[in-house]
Coordinates of C-alpha atoms and ligand atoms in Angstrom, one line a residue:
M1 CA -23.7 -65.1 -36.0
K2 CA -22.9 -65.2 -39.7
H3 CA -21.3 -68.6 -39.3
T4 CA -24.4 -69.9 -37.7
Y5 CA -26.4 -68.7 -40.7
V6 CA -24.0 -70.4 -43.0
F7 CA -24.3 -73.6 -41.0
L8 CA -28.1 -73.5 -40.9
W9 CA -28.1 -72.8 -44.6
A10 CA -25.9 -75.7 -45.3
V11 CA -28.3 -77.9 -43.3
V12 CA -31.2 -76.7 -45.3
L13 CA -29.3 -77.2 -48.6
I14 CA -28.4 -80.7 -47.8
A15 CA -32.0 -81.5 -46.8
L16 CA -33.2 -80.0 -50.1
A17 CA -30.6 -81.7 -52.2
G18 CA -31.6 -85.0 -50.6
C19 CA -35.3 -84.9 -50.9
H20 CA -36.4 -82.0 -53.0
D21 CA -37.0 -81.9 -56.6
D22 CA -40.5 -81.4 -57.7
D23 CA -40.7 -77.7 -58.4
N24 CA -44.4 -77.8 -59.0
A25 CA -45.0 -79.0 -55.5
S26 CA -43.3 -76.1 -54.0
S27 CA -44.9 -72.7 -54.0
D28 CA -43.6 -70.6 -56.9
T29 CA -42.5 -67.7 -54.8
N30 CA -40.3 -70.0 -52.8
T31 CA -38.1 -71.2 -55.5
P32 CA -35.5 -73.3 -54.0
P33 CA -32.3 -71.3 -53.6
V34 CA -30.3 -74.2 -55.1
A35 CA -31.8 -73.5 -58.4
V36 CA -30.3 -70.0 -58.5
P37 CA -26.6 -70.6 -57.9
G38 CA -24.6 -70.3 -61.1
D39 CA -25.3 -73.9 -61.9
G40 CA -25.1 -73.2 -65.5
T41 CA -21.8 -71.5 -65.2
G42 CA -20.1 -73.7 -62.7
D43 CA -18.6 -70.5 -61.2
N44 CA -17.7 -69.4 -57.7
P45 CA -14.0 -69.4 -58.0
G46 CA -12.4 -70.0 -54.7
G47 CA -15.8 -71.1 -53.4
T48 CA -16.6 -71.2 -49.8
P49 CA -17.4 -74.4 -47.9
G50 CA -21.1 -73.6 -48.5
D51 CA -20.6 -74.4 -52.2
G52 CA -20.7 -78.1 -51.8
P53 CA -24.3 -78.8 -51.4
G54 CA -25.3 -76.2 -53.9
D55 CA -23.1 -77.5 -56.7
G56 CA -24.0 -81.1 -55.9
Q57 CA -27.6 -80.3 -56.6
N58 CA -28.9 -82.6 -59.3
P59 CA -32.4 -82.5 -60.5
G60 CA -34.1 -85.9 -60.4
D61 CA -32.4 -87.5 -57.3
D62 CA -35.5 -88.5 -55.6
P63 CA -39.1 -88.2 -56.6
T64 CA -40.6 -87.7 -53.2
P65 CA -42.8 -84.6 -53.3
D66 CA -42.0 -82.0 -50.7
P67 CA -44.9 -81.7 -48.3
D68 CA -44.0 -78.3 -46.9
P69 CA -43.0 -75.2 -48.9
E70 CA -39.4 -74.4 -48.2
P71 CA -38.6 -71.5 -45.9
E72 CA -38.0 -68.2 -47.7
P73 CA -34.2 -68.2 -48.5
R74 CA -32.5 -65.4 -46.6
V75 CA -28.8 -65.9 -46.8
D76 CA -26.4 -67.0 -49.5
I77 CA -23.4 -69.3 -49.2
D78 CA -21.3 -66.4 -48.0
G79 CA -23.6 -65.8 -45.1
Q80 CA -24.8 -62.5 -46.6
P81 CA -28.4 -61.7 -47.8
L82 CA -29.7 -63.4 -50.9
P83 CA -31.6 -61.2 -53.3
D84 CA -34.5 -61.9 -55.5
T85 CA -32.9 -62.8 -58.8
E86 CA -36.0 -64.2 -60.4
T87 CA -37.8 -61.0 -61.1
N88 CA -36.9 -59.3 -64.4
P89 CA -37.9 -55.6 -64.2
D90 CA -38.6 -53.9 -67.5
Y91 CA -36.6 -50.7 -67.2
E92 CA -36.5 -50.3 -71.0
S93 CA -40.3 -49.9 -71.2
Y94 CA -40.4 -47.7 -68.2
V95 CA -37.9 -45.2 -69.6
A96 CA -39.5 -45.4 -73.1
G97 CA -42.7 -44.3 -71.4
Q98 CA -41.4 -40.8 -70.9
P99 CA -43.8 -38.1 -72.0
I100 CA -43.3 -36.1 -75.2
Y101 CA -42.3 -33.0 -73.4
Y102 CA -39.3 -34.8 -72.0
T103 CA -38.1 -36.3 -75.2
S104 CA -39.1 -34.0 -78.0
I105 CA -36.5 -31.6 -79.1
S106 CA -38.8 -28.6 -79.1
S107 CA -39.9 -26.8 -76.0
T108 CA -43.3 -27.2 -74.4
E109 CA -45.6 -24.4 -73.3
F110 CA -47.5 -25.0 -70.1
H111 CA -49.6 -22.4 -68.3
N112 CA -48.0 -19.8 -70.6
I113 CA -44.5 -20.8 -69.5
R114 CA -42.0 -22.3 -72.0
F115 CA -40.1 -25.3 -70.7
R116 CA -37.2 -26.9 -72.5
S117 CA -37.2 -30.7 -72.9
V118 CA -34.4 -32.8 -71.6
A119 CA -33.7 -34.3 -75.0
T120 CA -30.3 -32.6 -75.1
E121 CA -29.4 -33.1 -71.5
D122 CA -29.0 -36.9 -71.5
N123 CA -25.6 -38.0 -70.2
T124 CA -25.9 -41.7 -71.3
P125 CA -22.7 -42.7 -73.0
R126 CA -22.7 -44.7 -76.2
D127 CA -21.1 -47.7 -74.6
N128 CA -23.6 -48.0 -71.8
E129 CA -27.1 -47.7 -73.2
L130 CA -29.9 -49.1 -71.1
S131 CA -30.6 -52.8 -71.2
N132 CA -32.8 -54.8 -68.9
P133 CA -30.3 -57.4 -67.7
V134 CA -27.6 -54.9 -66.9
A135 CA -30.0 -52.6 -65.0
K136 CA -31.4 -55.6 -63.2
L137 CA -27.8 -56.4 -62.0
G138 CA -27.4 -52.7 -61.2
R139 CA -30.4 -52.7 -58.9
I140 CA -29.1 -55.7 -56.9
L141 CA -25.6 -54.1 -56.6
F142 CA -27.2 -50.8 -55.5
Y143 CA -29.0 -52.5 -52.7
D144 CA -26.2 -54.9 -51.7
V145 CA -24.4 -54.3 -48.4
R146 CA -21.5 -56.5 -49.8
L147 CA -20.3 -53.3 -51.5
S148 CA -19.1 -52.0 -48.1
A149 CA -16.1 -53.4 -46.3
N150 CA -18.0 -54.8 -43.3
N151 CA -21.3 -55.6 -45.1
T152 CA -23.3 -52.9 -43.4
V153 CA -23.9 -50.2 -45.9
A154 CA -25.4 -50.2 -49.4
C155 CA -25.8 -47.3 -51.8
A156 CA -29.5 -47.5 -50.9
S157 CA -28.6 -46.8 -47.2
C158 CA -27.9 -43.2 -48.2
H159 CA -30.1 -43.1 -51.3
Q160 CA -33.6 -44.2 -50.2
Q161 CA -36.3 -44.6 -52.7
S162 CA -39.1 -43.2 -50.5
H163 CA -37.0 -40.0 -50.2
G164 CA -36.4 -39.6 -53.9
F165 CA -33.1 -41.6 -53.4
T166 CA -31.6 -39.2 -50.9
D167 CA -31.1 -39.5 -47.2
P168 CA -33.4 -37.9 -44.6
A169 CA -30.3 -37.3 -42.4
Q170 CA -28.4 -34.1 -42.7
L171 CA -25.2 -36.0 -43.1
S172 CA -25.2 -39.7 -43.9
T173 CA -23.6 -42.4 -41.8
G174 CA -20.9 -44.6 -43.4
F175 CA -19.9 -48.2 -42.8
E176 CA -18.0 -47.5 -39.6
G177 CA -20.3 -44.9 -38.2
G178 CA -18.4 -41.9 -39.7
H179 CA -20.3 -39.0 -41.3
T180 CA -20.2 -37.8 -44.8
G181 CA -19.0 -34.2 -45.4
R182 CA -22.2 -33.2 -47.2
N183 CA -25.9 -34.0 -47.5
S184 CA -26.7 -36.9 -49.8
M185 CA -28.2 -36.1 -53.2
G186 CA -31.5 -37.2 -54.7
L187 CA -31.1 -39.4 -57.9
S188 CA -34.4 -38.6 -59.7
N189 CA -33.5 -37.7 -63.3
A190 CA -29.8 -37.9 -62.7
R191 CA -29.4 -38.9 -66.3
Y192 CA -30.5 -35.5 -67.4
Y193 CA -27.5 -33.3 -66.8
D194 CA -25.6 -32.7 -69.9
P195 CA -22.3 -31.6 -68.3
G196 CA -22.4 -35.1 -67.1
R197 CA -20.5 -34.3 -63.9
F198 CA -21.6 -35.6 -60.5
F199 CA -21.5 -34.5 -56.8
W200 CA -22.3 -31.1 -55.4
D201 CA -18.8 -29.9 -56.4
E202 CA -18.8 -31.9 -59.7
R203 CA -15.6 -33.7 -58.9
A204 CA -16.8 -36.9 -60.8
A205 CA -16.4 -36.5 -64.5
T206 CA -19.1 -39.1 -65.4
M207 CA -21.7 -41.2 -63.7
E208 CA -19.6 -44.3 -64.4
D209 CA -16.7 -42.7 -62.6
Q210 CA -18.9 -41.5 -59.7
T211 CA -20.3 -44.9 -59.0
L212 CA -17.0 -46.4 -57.9
M213 CA -16.1 -43.5 -55.6
P214 CA -18.5 -44.1 -52.7
I215 CA -17.4 -47.8 -52.7
Q216 CA -13.8 -46.8 -52.1
D217 CA -14.6 -43.8 -49.9
P218 CA -13.0 -44.3 -46.5
V219 CA -16.1 -42.9 -44.7
E220 CA -18.9 -44.3 -46.9
M221 CA -18.1 -47.9 -47.9
G222 CA -14.4 -48.4 -47.3
M223 CA -14.0 -51.2 -49.9
N224 CA -11.2 -51.7 -52.5
L225 CA -12.3 -52.7 -55.9
F226 CA -10.1 -55.8 -56.2
D227 CA -11.5 -57.2 -52.9
L228 CA -15.0 -56.4 -54.1
E229 CA -14.6 -58.3 -57.3
T230 CA -13.4 -61.3 -55.3
K231 CA -16.1 -61.0 -52.7
L232 CA -18.9 -60.8 -55.3
G233 CA -17.4 -63.9 -57.0
Q234 CA -17.9 -65.8 -53.7
T235 CA -21.7 -65.6 -53.9
S236 CA -23.9 -68.1 -55.6
F237 CA -25.7 -65.7 -57.9
Y238 CA -23.5 -62.9 -59.2
G239 CA -21.8 -65.1 -61.8
Q240 CA -25.1 -65.7 -63.5
L241 CA -26.2 -62.1 -63.2
F242 CA -23.0 -60.9 -64.8
T243 CA -23.3 -63.5 -67.5
D244 CA -26.9 -62.5 -68.3
A245 CA -25.8 -58.8 -68.4
F246 CA -22.4 -59.0 -70.1
G247 CA -22.1 -62.4 -71.8
D248 CA -19.6 -64.0 -69.4
E249 CA -19.2 -64.3 -65.7
A250 CA -16.2 -62.0 -65.3
I251 CA -16.9 -59.6 -62.4
T252 CA -15.0 -56.4 -63.0
S253 CA -15.3 -53.0 -61.4
D254 CA -15.9 -51.6 -64.9
R255 CA -19.0 -53.8 -65.2
I256 CA -20.1 -53.0 -61.7
S257 CA -20.0 -49.3 -62.5
K258 CA -21.8 -49.7 -65.8
A259 CA -24.6 -51.7 -64.2
I260 CA -25.2 -49.4 -61.3
S261 CA -25.1 -46.4 -63.6
Q262 CA -27.8 -48.0 -65.8
F263 CA -30.0 -48.6 -62.9
M264 CA -29.6 -45.0 -61.8
R265 CA -30.2 -43.7 -65.3
A266 CA -33.5 -45.7 -65.3
M267 CA -34.7 -43.5 -62.4
V268 CA -36.6 -41.1 -64.6
S269 CA -39.5 -39.4 -62.7
Y270 CA -42.4 -38.4 -64.9
G271 CA -45.6 -39.3 -63.1
S272 CA -46.2 -36.4 -60.7
K273 CA -49.3 -34.2 -60.4
F274 CA -47.4 -31.6 -62.4
D275 CA -47.0 -34.1 -65.3
L276 CA -50.8 -34.9 -65.1
A277 CA -51.4 -31.1 -65.5
V278 CA -49.0 -30.7 -68.4
Q279 CA -50.6 -33.7 -70.2
A280 CA -54.1 -32.4 -69.5
E281 CA -53.2 -29.1 -71.0
L282 CA -51.6 -30.7 -74.1
N283 CA -54.7 -32.7 -74.5
H284 CA -56.9 -29.7 -74.1
V285 CA -58.7 -31.0 -71.0
P286 CA -60.7 -28.0 -69.7
E287 CA -60.6 -28.8 -66.0
P288 CA -57.3 -27.6 -64.4
V289 CA -55.4 -30.3 -62.6
L290 CA -53.4 -27.9 -60.4
S291 CA -55.1 -25.8 -57.8
E292 CA -55.2 -22.0 -57.8
Q293 CA -52.5 -22.0 -55.1
E294 CA -50.3 -24.4 -57.0
L295 CA -50.6 -22.4 -60.2
R296 CA -49.8 -19.2 -58.3
G297 CA -46.7 -21.0 -57.0
L298 CA -45.7 -21.9 -60.6
D299 CA -46.2 -18.3 -61.7
L300 CA -43.9 -17.2 -58.9
F301 CA -41.4 -19.9 -59.7
D302 CA -41.2 -18.4 -63.2
N303 CA -41.4 -14.7 -62.2
L304 CA -38.7 -15.0 -59.6
N305 CA -36.3 -16.5 -62.1
C306 CA -36.2 -19.9 -60.5
T307 CA -36.7 -21.3 -64.1
S308 CA -33.5 -19.7 -65.3
C309 CA -31.6 -22.3 -63.4
H310 CA -34.0 -25.1 -62.6
T311 CA -34.8 -24.9 -66.2
T312 CA -36.5 -27.8 -68.0
T313 CA -39.8 -29.6 -67.6
A314 CA -37.8 -32.1 -65.6
F315 CA -36.6 -29.3 -63.3
V316 CA -32.9 -30.2 -63.8
L317 CA -30.1 -27.6 -63.7
D318 CA -28.5 -26.8 -67.0
R319 CA -25.1 -26.5 -65.2
N320 CA -23.6 -25.6 -61.8
H321 CA -24.6 -22.2 -60.4
N322 CA -23.9 -19.8 -57.6
N323 CA -27.2 -19.2 -55.9
G324 CA -25.6 -17.5 -52.9
S325 CA -25.9 -20.6 -50.7
V326 CA -22.5 -19.8 -49.2
S327 CA -20.6 -16.6 -48.3
N328 CA -17.2 -15.7 -49.7
N329 CA -15.4 -17.2 -46.7
D330 CA -17.3 -20.4 -46.2
P331 CA -14.9 -23.3 -46.1
D332 CA -17.0 -25.2 -48.7
Q333 CA -16.9 -23.4 -52.0
G334 CA -18.3 -26.2 -54.1
V335 CA -16.7 -26.5 -57.5
G336 CA -14.1 -23.9 -56.4
G337 CA -11.4 -22.1 -58.3
N338 CA -12.9 -19.5 -60.6
L339 CA -16.2 -21.2 -59.9
A340 CA -16.0 -20.6 -56.1
G341 CA -19.4 -20.9 -54.5
F342 CA -20.9 -22.8 -57.5
F343 CA -22.8 -26.0 -56.8
K344 CA -24.6 -28.6 -58.7
T345 CA -28.0 -29.8 -57.5
G346 CA -30.2 -32.6 -58.7
S347 CA -33.6 -32.3 -60.3
L348 CA -36.3 -30.7 -58.2
R349 CA -38.5 -33.8 -59.0
N350 CA -39.5 -35.4 -55.7
I351 CA -37.9 -32.5 -53.8
A352 CA -40.7 -32.4 -51.2
V353 CA -39.7 -35.8 -49.9
G354 CA -35.9 -35.0 -50.1
A355 CA -35.4 -32.9 -47.0
P356 CA -33.1 -31.6 -45.7
Y357 CA -31.8 -29.2 -48.4
F358 CA -28.7 -27.8 -50.0
H359 CA -25.2 -29.3 -50.1
D360 CA -24.8 -29.1 -46.3
G361 CA -28.4 -30.1 -45.6
H362 CA -28.8 -27.1 -43.3
L363 CA -32.3 -26.2 -44.5
P364 CA -34.8 -28.6 -42.8
D365 CA -37.8 -28.1 -45.0
L366 CA -39.1 -26.4 -48.2
M367 CA -40.4 -23.4 -46.4
S368 CA -36.8 -22.7 -45.2
V369 CA -35.5 -23.0 -48.8
I370 CA -38.1 -20.4 -49.9
E371 CA -37.1 -18.2 -46.9
F372 CA -33.5 -18.5 -48.0
Y373 CA -34.3 -17.3 -51.5
N374 CA -36.7 -14.6 -50.1
S375 CA -34.3 -13.0 -47.6
G376 CA -31.1 -15.1 -47.0
I377 CA -29.1 -15.1 -50.3
N378 CA -25.5 -14.5 -49.5
N379 CA -23.6 -11.7 -51.1
H380 CA -21.0 -13.9 -52.7
N381 CA -18.7 -12.3 -55.3
N382 CA -19.8 -14.9 -57.8
L383 CA -23.5 -14.7 -57.1
S384 CA -25.6 -15.3 -60.3
P385 CA -27.0 -12.1 -61.9
D386 CA -30.4 -13.9 -61.8
L387 CA -30.5 -13.5 -58.0
R388 CA -29.3 -9.9 -57.8
D389 CA -31.4 -6.7 -57.8
R390 CA -30.8 -3.8 -60.1
F391 CA -28.0 -2.5 -57.8
G392 CA -26.2 -5.8 -58.0
R393 CA -27.1 -6.7 -54.4
P394 CA -28.5 -10.1 -53.5
V395 CA -32.2 -9.9 -54.3
R396 CA -34.7 -9.6 -51.4
M397 CA -37.9 -10.9 -52.7
N398 CA -40.3 -9.5 -50.1
L399 CA -42.7 -12.5 -50.5
T400 CA -45.9 -12.6 -48.5
Q401 CA -46.7 -15.6 -46.5
A402 CA -49.2 -16.6 -49.1
D403 CA -46.5 -16.4 -51.8
K404 CA -44.2 -18.6 -49.9
E405 CA -47.0 -21.2 -49.2
A406 CA -47.9 -21.1 -52.9
L407 CA -44.2 -21.8 -53.9
V408 CA -44.1 -24.7 -51.5
A409 CA -47.4 -26.0 -52.8
F410 CA -46.1 -25.9 -56.3
L411 CA -42.9 -27.7 -55.4
E412 CA -45.0 -30.4 -53.8
T413 CA -46.7 -31.1 -57.2
L414 CA -43.4 -32.5 -58.4
T415 CA -43.8 -35.5 -56.1
D416 CA -44.2 -38.7 -58.1
E417 CA -45.7 -41.4 -55.8
G418 CA -45.5 -44.0 -58.5
F419 CA -41.8 -43.5 -58.8
L420 CA -41.2 -43.5 -55.1
T421 CA -43.0 -46.9 -54.7
N422 CA -42.2 -48.5 -58.1
P423 CA -41.1 -52.1 -57.5
I424 CA -38.5 -51.9 -60.3
F425 CA -36.5 -49.5 -58.1
S426 CA -37.2 -51.2 -54.8
D427 CA -35.0 -53.4 -52.6
P428 CA -34.5 -56.9 -54.0
F429 CA -33.2 -58.2 -50.7
P430 CA -35.5 -59.8 -48.2
P431 CA -36.0 -57.8 -44.9
P432 CA -33.6 -58.9 -42.2
L433 CA -34.6 -61.5 -39.7
P434 CA -36.4 -60.1 -36.7
E435 CA -33.9 -59.2 -34.0
E436 CA -35.5 -61.5 -31.3
T437 CA -34.9 -64.6 -33.5
S438 CA -31.4 -65.3 -32.4
P439 CA -29.7 -67.7 -34.8
E440 CA -29.0 -70.3 -32.1
E441 CA -32.6 -71.1 -31.3
T442 CA -33.7 -70.3 -34.7
S443 CA -36.0 -71.3 -37.3
P444 CA -38.9 -72.9 -35.8
E445 CA -40.0 -73.0 -39.4
E446 CA -36.8 -74.3 -40.8
T447 CA -35.7 -77.0 -38.4
P448 CA -38.9 -79.1 -38.5
D449 CA -38.9 -79.0 -42.3
A450 CA -35.3 -80.1 -42.6
G451 CA -35.7 -82.8 -40.0
G452 CA -39.1 -83.9 -41.0
T453 CA -38.2 -84.7 -44.5
T454 CA -35.2 -86.7 -43.9
P455 CA -35.4 -89.7 -46.2
Ligands
HEC501 C1 -22.7 -43.2 -46.6 C2 -23.6 -42.6 -47.5 C3 -23.5 -42.8 -48.9 C4 -23.4 -44.0 -49.6 C5 -23.1 -45.4 -49.0 C6 -23.4 -43.7 -51.0 N1 -23.7 -42.4 -51.2 FE1 -24.0 -41.5 -53.0 N2 -23.9 -39.7 -52.1 C7 -23.8 -39.5 -50.7 C8 -23.4 -38.1 -50.5 C9 -23.2 -37.5 -49.1 C10 -23.4 -37.5 -51.7 C11 -23.0 -36.0 -52.0 C12 -21.4 -36.0 -51.8 C13 -20.7 -34.8 -52.3 O1 -21.2 -34.2 -53.2 O2 -19.7 -34.5 -51.8 C14 -23.7 -38.5 -52.7 C15 -23.8 -38.3 -54.1 C16 -24.1 -39.2 -55.0 C17 -24.3 -39.0 -56.4 C18 -24.3 -37.7 -57.1 C19 -25.6 -37.2 -57.7 C20 -25.5 -36.0 -58.6 O3 -26.5 -35.6 -59.1 O4 -24.4 -35.5 -58.7 C21 -24.6 -40.2 -57.0 C22 -24.9 -40.5 -58.4 C23 -24.5 -41.2 -55.9 N3 -24.2 -40.6 -54.7 C24 -24.6 -42.6 -56.1 C25 -24.2 -43.5 -55.2 C26 -24.0 -44.9 -55.5 C27 -24.1 -45.6 -56.8 C28 -23.6 -45.5 -54.3 C29 -23.2 -46.9 -54.1 C30 -22.1 -47.5 -54.9 C31 -23.6 -44.5 -53.3 N4 -24.0 -43.3 -53.9 C32 -23.3 -44.7 -52.0 C33 -23.9 -40.5 -49.7 C34 -23.7 -41.8 -50.0
HEC502 C1 -28.7 -19.0 -60.1 C2 -29.3 -20.3 -60.3 C3 -30.5 -20.6 -59.4 C4 -31.7 -19.9 -59.2 C5 -32.1 -18.6 -59.9 C6 -32.5 -20.7 -58.3 N1 -31.8 -21.8 -57.9 FE1 -32.5 -23.2 -56.6 N2 -30.6 -24.0 -56.6 C7 -29.6 -23.6 -57.3 C8 -28.4 -24.3 -56.8 C9 -27.0 -24.1 -57.4 C10 -28.8 -25.1 -55.8 C11 -27.9 -26.0 -54.9 C12 -27.2 -25.0 -53.8 C13 -26.5 -25.7 -52.7 O1 -26.8 -26.8 -52.4 O2 -25.6 -25.0 -52.1 C14 -30.2 -24.9 -55.6 C15 -31.0 -25.6 -54.7 C16 -32.4 -25.5 -54.7 C17 -33.2 -26.3 -53.9 C18 -32.8 -27.5 -53.0 C19 -32.3 -28.7 -53.8 C20 -31.7 -29.7 -52.9 O3 -31.5 -30.8 -53.4 O4 -31.3 -29.5 -51.8 C21 -34.5 -25.9 -54.1 C22 -35.8 -26.5 -53.5 C23 -34.5 -24.8 -55.0 N3 -33.2 -24.6 -55.3 C24 -35.5 -24.0 -55.4 C25 -35.4 -22.8 -56.0 C26 -36.5 -21.8 -56.1 C27 -37.9 -22.0 -55.5 C28 -35.9 -20.8 -56.8 C29 -36.6 -19.4 -57.1 C30 -37.0 -18.7 -56.0 C31 -34.6 -21.1 -57.2 N4 -34.3 -22.4 -56.6 C32 -33.7 -20.3 -57.9 C33 -29.6 -22.7 -58.3 C34 -30.6 -21.8 -58.5

């Protein structure tokens, strides 16, 4: 099937190279794919047979205007999907648009509750500050199935934008159908975690380290980094993207990890209903943005000590904690050692779309998380004092149904629709061809065009 695509693609390329050249005549969204390949760089070491027509493309062969717009390009010279490389998302402006209560060093009072800012939580390293061309490359890598051994799984398969970049499945499915050992993690505000460690058990020391781990994981993507560098070099477009990002076309795993990390650090969520409420209060707008019920939930969130761990306006943890999610003899003790039972969790931003919950994904909805804190906290030796009663036992909160519903309603105010649908974080690859269009009989749109314009 892939070969057929490559073949068809070659046919289209030859047709284009032969007759096409007036860019103005073609629709702007259908930029001919031959313009994208690293023409400027003359790259593609060890190029595939598909290279020929692409490289041989010379503007100004033949002035015949193209009567029909070219079909939307779908596959690259390696037979794999071809992304949109034309769009240049502005991550720098997006991140610079963070509200004052994220970035100012002082704390902010909202509804009589003091929230720390995330100014001191940023884990961006000096040598990998955000820049648009690098994050743009990171986005394409994040969504590219080439990062898995059999071209089936991308980071985005298990980190889906509409779910706050987590996976709605309890355990995620890897490239060969195997399952991950834990629930996937949301990525909203991942840059705001000063310890800088990643995963539920914090086994990755930095985000840059973390990024290369799923690629090589035998269940998740099953790829080795050397092969990956070679594979990406056999596309028409990565050479140019790496050049734009890093100054030359060398594709290295270090650059891959830097680019993906930049893309993930741009995923700052600050446009929820909660943010509108904070902004309104700071601007002395008299009408409350949050409902009575949502405010009651916020009061409970504070009174029940939730804010002692989910601590800033961005609702990120300050460090790993033991919240009694496991008992002493659970096989998964998270960080382990003298921190047995301690886990990291991501920001509670967009938590309402991030079900299921906890490291093992055993809690299917927010109400069951609240019920866990209300009545189910395990008596772990290392349980945080914040969740013990005055006799040292796991606290039993005795919440009413209305309390629980208020807490859920409050957590739902942390959903940021703008973030969940923002095109700068969306999939740059075209949707796959519909199943019924089998490659053999394909392209009622492509074939006539290729044939009809033969000089
Ligand atoms: C097959 C599913 C799968 C794929 C593919 C996958 N992940 Fe994950 N991701 C997970 C799971 C599961 C976890 C939690 C694992 C754990 O903690 O043991 C996780 C955790 C993470 C975390 C930690 C977040 C935090 O706050 O600590 C980051 C960051 C991350 N993944 C990024 C990526 C990137 C980047 C890629 C692609 C290179 C990727 N993931 C590919 C399933 C996946
Ligand atoms: C002692 C610190 C601590 C306190 C107090 C605390 N949490 Fe948590 N919270 C955690 C940790 C650690 C996790 C991750 C646990 C795990 O996955 O095993 C977590 C997980 C969560 C999650 C699910 C996150 C996810 O991605 O699955 C929600 C929702 C949540 N807490 C809400 C609350 C609420 C509401 C309260 C107050 C009733 C609260 N927390 C109190 C530390 C705490």
